[in-house]
């Protein structure tokens, strides 16, 4: 019997998230835990820094060039309107604080991810067995050793919230609601550091969403998809043939000096030569060859065409894929032409349209309504916490 099936049997039938959490809040309050009502939308607080961002800056010596050194501008050839991208993967989340226990935020998240298949010019959501369409989680800093947080954690667990040992296990279990420890991998965080605890909660929510995306990509890799490719929003999480990650936020540049100027002046329809991002090179040196990636930038549109408030990085997309065994430059050129062929239709009205392709925009559009129910849950739970104080 698989570990996932054991996990499912242990947790029993799924209960409604908000009802179960409301009961756990009351249990903790009866045990002496004091709650403060009111919270915030953590998405707006922009805790979405990438775990490697701090190591990216100033590490030009760790950046390895694939095609030319220094990295330079290259014309990939004129796109002919043909794209072998037929599948598109993206995920969304809402992450919200619903109250506090002293300085400890009580956080809930709703995450969803999906693959869309384009066939005969039409986009349809792909049914993928074994991966939940949507998950909700209560996130608390159990290992920060705050008595109130631990009491609510125990109350939620006793009310039936599954406690997975990892995000991958949470996704594989098929559970729709889980209980997550935001300090599982950082137990020495100060329980009085309110801002840091919110950041850790947001990162744990993002990690759950990423695990859902990885599971979808792994299932896709097992399908019979012929010569079709998949475009993944964001970094390519696991080595996957015929898959390309599309990073639409190019504000953090890997280049310095003349290379940085070249990138900002890159013409629409051009690309840079390929390189290995710094953290990939470091992992490869450590013997983790499976982490090796080729990466390069493509400019879809002139920065002047982007929305108000855009800068010189608008219209740039960084691509990431497994390193081809042969004909590397020809492969990078071809994939770049596919991406350029995806410029129409425009991904408007999204303000990021200049660095986004429409099918990825479509995935987000169909997913966002599914997670917005979490906002209604948040309001209900905030009222529950307010009632506990009366």
XYZ file of N, CA and C in Angstrom, residues 37-188:
456
model
N -8.875 39.650 16.530
C -9.516 39.576 15.217
C -8.849 40.539 14.246
N -9.109 40.323 12.967
C -8.572 41.196 11.928
C -7.306 40.630 11.337
N -7.110 40.890 10.075
C -5.933 40.343 9.420
C -5.565 41.140 8.197
N -4.935 40.458 7.260
C -4.467 41.135 6.059
C -4.329 40.137 4.928
N -4.249 40.676 3.722
C -4.029 39.875 2.528
C -2.530 39.810 2.286
N -1.935 38.655 2.488
C -0.491 38.531 2.359
C -0.019 38.642 0.916
N -0.933 38.411 -0.039
C -0.553 38.593 -1.440
C -0.189 40.057 -1.699
N -0.920 40.970 -1.088
C -0.647 42.389 -1.288
C 0.632 42.821 -0.593
N 1.048 42.082 0.414
C 2.259 42.463 1.131
C 3.517 42.002 0.419
N 3.335 41.245 -0.665
C 4.435 40.881 -1.555
C 5.579 40.202 -0.811
N 5.237 39.096 -0.150
C 6.270 38.282 0.468
C 6.810 37.242 -0.517
N 6.587 37.456 -1.814
C 6.872 36.410 -2.788
C 8.293 36.455 -3.319
N 9.276 36.654 -2.462
C 10.660 36.599 -2.909
C 11.054 35.156 -3.177
N 11.857 34.989 -4.204
C 12.296 33.639 -4.552
C 13.367 33.202 -3.565
N 13.414 31.921 -3.160
C 14.379 31.484 -2.156
C 15.830 31.694 -2.553
N 16.114 31.875 -3.854
C 17.494 32.058 -4.270
C 17.830 33.515 -4.566
N 16.870 34.424 -4.379
C 17.098 35.803 -4.787
C 18.279 36.433 -4.071
N 18.430 36.144 -2.787
C 19.502 36.773 -2.043
C 20.866 36.356 -2.565
N 20.939 35.196 -3.211
C 22.218 34.717 -3.713
C 22.446 35.098 -5.169
N 21.457 35.671 -5.819
C 21.599 36.001 -7.231
C 22.448 37.245 -7.438
N 22.291 38.216 -6.572
C 22.898 39.504 -6.808
C 24.407 39.433 -6.613
N 25.145 40.071 -7.535
C 26.584 40.157 -7.389
C 27.323 38.856 -7.580
N 26.719 37.878 -8.255
C 27.370 36.589 -8.441
C 27.642 36.329 -9.917
N 28.114 37.338 -10.635
C 28.385 37.175 -12.058
C 29.415 36.073 -12.293
N 30.331 35.857 -11.342
C 31.358 34.829 -11.520
C 30.765 33.430 -11.528
N 29.532 33.264 -11.009
C 28.900 31.945 -10.965
C 28.039 31.687 -12.187
N 27.907 32.695 -13.067
C 27.055 32.549 -14.241
C 27.885 31.981 -15.390
N 27.476 30.820 -15.900
C 28.202 30.162 -16.978
C 27.500 30.420 -18.302
N 28.252 30.858 -19.303
C 27.692 31.102 -20.625
C 27.695 29.813 -21.434
N 26.618 29.582 -22.175
C 26.514 28.390 -23.013
C 27.049 28.628 -24.417
N 26.579 29.699 -25.028
C 26.837 29.899 -26.454
C 27.968 30.876 -26.739
N 28.081 31.918 -25.950
C 29.143 32.898 -26.149
C 29.449 33.561 -24.818
N 30.679 33.987 -24.665
C 31.096 34.668 -23.447
C 31.874 35.924 -23.869
N 31.343 37.099 -23.614
C 30.163 37.371 -22.791
C 28.858 37.009 -23.500
N 27.801 36.965 -22.702
C 26.469 36.748 -23.255
C 26.142 37.922 -24.182
N 25.542 37.643 -25.312
C 25.281 38.699 -26.290
C 23.882 38.546 -26.890
N 23.501 39.528 -27.688
C 22.222 39.494 -28.396
C 22.306 38.540 -29.582
N 21.183 37.859 -29.870
C 21.146 36.929 -30.992
C 19.761 36.991 -31.639
N 19.739 36.910 -32.958
C 18.468 36.871 -33.686
C 18.069 35.404 -33.852
N 16.923 34.974 -33.294
C 16.528 33.562 -33.392
C 15.916 33.191 -34.736
N 15.743 34.166 -35.609
C 15.051 33.924 -36.867
C 13.624 34.431 -36.787
N 13.045 34.698 -37.917
C 11.692 35.242 -37.956
C 10.678 34.147 -37.651
N 9.780 34.363 -36.684
C 8.757 33.345 -36.382
C 7.811 33.169 -37.560
N 7.416 31.914 -37.808
C 6.524 31.623 -38.934
C 5.089 31.372 -38.491
N 4.794 31.718 -37.239
C 3.439 31.517 -36.728
C 3.192 30.145 -36.149
N 4.203 29.277 -36.199
C 4.071 27.910 -35.688
C 4.633 27.838 -34.272
N 3.892 27.202 -33.383
C 4.347 26.961 -32.015
C 4.008 25.532 -31.631
N 4.988 24.824 -31.073
C 4.725 23.464 -30.605
C 4.299 23.443 -29.143
N 4.126 24.614 -28.550
C 3.529 24.664 -27.221
C 2.043 24.331 -27.357
N 1.627 23.236 -26.760
C 0.223 22.826 -26.811
C -0.368 22.661 -25.420
N 0.482 22.686 -24.395
C 0.033 22.556 -23.008
C 0.612 23.729 -22.212
N -0.160 24.185 -21.223
C 0.232 25.360 -20.455
C -0.144 25.136 -18.993
N 0.808 25.346 -18.089
C 0.618 25.052 -16.664
C 0.828 26.318 -15.852
N -0.059 26.539 -14.904
C 0.082 27.673 -13.992
C -0.660 27.363 -12.706
N -0.355 28.103 -11.659
C -1.034 27.954 -10.378
C -1.307 29.315 -9.768
N -2.290 29.379 -8.866
C -2.640 30.625 -8.182
C -2.856 30.327 -6.702
N -2.861 31.375 -5.904
C -3.112 31.202 -4.474
C -3.680 32.480 -3.885
N -4.425 32.342 -2.806
C -4.762 33.454 -1.926
C -4.244 33.063 -0.548
N -3.579 33.985 0.116
C -2.996 33.709 1.427
C -3.344 34.871 2.339
N -4.049 34.574 3.420
C -4.614 35.640 4.230
C -4.488 35.361 5.723
N -4.187 36.409 6.439
C -4.179 36.359 7.898
C -5.608 36.578 8.375
N -6.101 35.678 9.222
C -7.480 35.814 9.704
C -7.545 36.293 11.145
N -6.397 36.383 11.806
C -6.354 36.826 13.188
C -4.968 36.602 13.762
N -4.821 36.892 15.049
C -3.532 36.723 15.719
C -3.715 36.048 17.070
N -2.661 35.390 17.507
C -2.525 34.936 18.888
C -1.315 35.687 19.425
N -1.541 36.840 20.033
C -0.419 37.690 20.410
C 0.278 38.206 19.162
N 1.542 37.825 19.002
C 2.307 38.243 17.817
C 2.316 37.177 16.726
N 1.591 36.101 16.932
C 1.596 34.993 15.973
C 0.406 35.111 15.022
N 0.640 35.244 13.719
C -0.465 35.313 12.768
C -1.092 33.944 12.533
N -2.413 33.932 12.461
C -3.149 32.723 12.069
C -3.466 32.892 10.585
N -2.901 32.027 9.755
C -2.943 32.223 8.301
C -3.650 31.054 7.626
N -4.472 31.371 6.641
C -5.091 30.343 5.810
C -4.733 30.622 4.349
N -4.628 29.571 3.572
C -4.334 29.730 2.150
C -5.223 28.808 1.325
N -5.529 29.245 0.126
C -6.225 28.425 -0.862
C -5.360 28.411 -2.111
N -5.005 27.232 -2.588
C -4.134 27.113 -3.757
C -4.813 26.250 -4.816
N -4.522 26.557 -6.059
C -5.068 25.791 -7.180
C -4.069 25.839 -8.322
N -4.062 24.807 -9.138
C -3.186 24.752 -10.305
C -3.867 23.925 -11.379
N -3.476 24.154 -12.612
C -4.116 23.435 -13.712
C -3.224 23.439 -14.941
N -3.485 22.476 -15.816
C -2.891 22.429 -17.146
C -4.008 22.645 -18.159
N -3.754 23.491 -19.118
C -4.694 23.728 -20.215
C -4.089 23.159 -21.492
N -4.919 22.485 -22.280
C -4.489 21.887 -23.549
C -5.100 22.675 -24.696
N -4.254 23.055 -25.649
C -4.755 23.744 -26.838
C -4.838 22.751 -28.001
N -6.027 22.627 -28.525
C -6.250 21.713 -29.649
C -7.221 22.362 -30.623
N -6.853 22.371 -31.883
C -7.676 23.000 -32.925
C -7.996 24.452 -32.573
N -7.017 25.107 -31.964
C -7.176 26.519 -31.649
C -7.996 26.822 -30.414
N -8.471 25.794 -29.708
C -9.292 26.005 -28.514
C -8.546 25.530 -27.270
N -8.725 26.275 -26.190
C -8.083 25.954 -24.921
C -9.078 25.256 -24.009
N -8.658 24.107 -23.461
C -9.519 23.354 -22.545
C -8.691 22.880 -21.356
N -9.294 22.952 -20.176
C -8.630 22.461 -18.969
C -8.473 20.952 -19.052
N -7.274 20.478 -18.731
C -6.961 19.056 -18.807
C -7.286 18.391 -17.473
N -7.998 17.283 -17.514
C -8.260 16.520 -16.299
C -7.036 15.666 -15.987
N -6.467 15.853 -14.804
C -5.262 15.132 -14.399
C -5.580 14.339 -13.139
N -5.584 13.028 -13.247
C -5.897 12.172 -12.102
C -4.774 12.225 -11.072
N -5.168 12.149 -9.811
C -4.184 12.055 -8.738
C -3.689 13.374 -8.195
N -4.174 14.486 -8.728
C -3.765 15.802 -8.230
C -5.025 16.599 -7.905
N -5.196 17.042 -6.656
C -6.405 17.803 -6.311
C -6.474 19.104 -7.095
N -7.671 19.497 -7.464
C -7.843 20.743 -8.218
C -7.647 21.959 -7.332
N -7.910 21.794 -6.029
C -7.839 22.915 -5.098
C -7.530 22.380 -3.705
N -6.727 23.123 -2.949
C -6.418 22.741 -1.571
C -6.478 23.974 -0.674
N -6.892 23.746 0.578
C -6.875 24.799 1.587
C -5.999 24.341 2.745
N -5.363 25.298 3.396
C -4.475 24.947 4.503
C -4.543 25.998 5.597
N -4.482 25.535 6.835
C -4.252 26.391 7.993
C -2.752 26.355 8.253
N -2.129 27.519 8.380
C -0.674 27.597 8.532
C -0.342 28.268 9.859
N 0.399 27.547 10.701
C 0.799 28.040 12.020
C 2.269 27.713 12.273
N 2.959 28.528 13.088
C 4.370 28.262 13.391
C 4.528 27.317 14.581
N 4.242 26.046 14.375
C 4.270 25.076 15.475
C 5.632 25.029 16.145
N 6.700 25.018 15.346
C 8.038 24.849 15.907
C 8.651 26.144 16.430
N 7.887 27.239 16.424
C 8.378 28.480 17.022
C 8.181 28.478 18.535
N 7.520 27.428 19.051
C 7.367 27.214 20.498
C 6.539 28.308 21.179
N 5.534 28.803 20.485
C 4.586 29.713 21.116
C 3.441 28.878 21.673
N 3.132 28.985 22.966
C 2.100 28.120 23.570
C 0.731 28.260 22.910
N 0.322 29.483 22.593
C -0.984 29.678 21.978
C -1.068 29.061 20.596
N -0.026 29.255 19.799
C -0.005 28.678 18.454
C -0.021 27.160 18.523
N 0.722 26.614 19.472
C 0.746 25.153 19.610
C -0.611 24.618 20.062
N -1.294 25.371 20.905
C -2.612 24.930 21.368
C -3.604 24.907 20.208
N -3.598 25.924 19.355
C -4.492 25.927 18.195
C -4.094 24.830 17.213
N -2.812 24.625 17.045
C -2.324 23.560 16.157
C -2.862 22.204 16.626
N -2.753 21.955 17.936
C -3.238 20.687 18.490
C -4.752 20.567 18.351
N -5.465 21.677 18.547
C -6.925 21.651 18.419
C -7.336 21.353 16.984
N -6.644 21.954 16.021
C -6.960 21.707 14.609
C -6.664 20.257 14.234
N -5.552 19.739 14.735
C -5.214 18.344 14.440
C -6.246 17.395 15.042
N -6.680 17.686 16.270
C -7.659 16.812 16.913
C -9.027 16.896 16.229
N -9.293 17.996 15.558
C -10.553 18.158 14.827
C -10.516 17.485 13.449
N -9.381 16.911 13.115
C -9.320 16.140 11.872
C -8.503 16.730 10.750
N -7.828 17.855 10.993
C -6.961 18.396 9.947
C -5.775 17.451 9.724
N -5.564 16.965 8.509
C -4.392 16.137 8.234
C -3.105 16.950 8.400
N -2.056 16.288 8.886
C -0.757 16.937 9.070
C 0.268 16.205 8.201
N 0.459 16.619 6.966
C 1.418 15.946 6.091
C 2.848 16.266 6.502
N 3.743 15.335 6.215
C 5.154 15.558 6.528
C 5.846 16.432 5.498
N 5.240 16.602 4.345
C 5.811 17.443 3.295
C 4.681 17.940 2.409
N 4.976 18.950 1.620
C 3.973 19.455 0.682
C 3.659 18.417 -0.387
N 4.666 17.671 -0.809
C 4.439 16.623 -1.805
C 3.482 15.570 -1.266
N 3.623 15.217 0.020
C 2.715 14.245 0.628
C 1.306 14.809 0.719
N 1.214 16.104 1.024
C -0.104 16.742 1.104
C -0.836 16.643 -0.227
N -0.133 16.914 -1.318
C -0.755 16.853 -2.644
C -1.092 15.416 -3.012
N -0.156 14.497 -2.759
C -0.374 13.094 -3.127
C -1.514 12.466 -2.339
N -1.785 12.988 -1.140
C -2.830 12.403 -0.304
C -4.224 12.619 -0.869
N -4.384 13.652 -1.660
C -5.710 13.987 -2.163
C -6.548 14.760 -1.163
N -5.979 15.093 -0.002
C -6.722 15.848 1.010
C -7.033 17.248 0.497
N -8.239 17.715 0.780
C -8.620 19.056 0.346
C -8.243 20.115 1.369
N -8.033 19.713 2.631
C -7.654 20.640 3.692
C -6.527 20.018 4.491
N -5.511 20.823 4.828
C -4.373 20.315 5.588
C -3.939 21.358 6.609
N -3.122 20.907 7.545
C -2.533 21.751 8.575
C -1.029 21.772 8.344
N -0.450 22.970 8.175
C 0.963 23.096 7.837
C 1.704 23.894 8.899
N 2.944 23.491 9.152
C 3.830 24.186 10.084
C 4.740 25.105 9.275
N 4.592 26.411 9.446
C 5.407 27.356 8.678
C 6.860 27.363 9.117
N 7.151 26.812 10.288
C 8.524 26.801 10.799
C 9.131 25.403 10.772
N 8.572 24.531 9.957
C 9.054 23.151 9.905
C 10.540 23.074 9.574
N 10.992 23.939 8.669
C 12.394 23.920 8.255
C 13.174 25.108 8.813
N 12.552 25.861 9.713
C 13.209 27.007 10.335
C 12.699 27.150 11.767
N 13.057 26.182 12.623
C 12.458 26.124 13.963
C 12.934 27.202 14.923
N 13.994 27.934 14.584
C 14.561 28.879 15.544
C 14.067 30.306 15.332
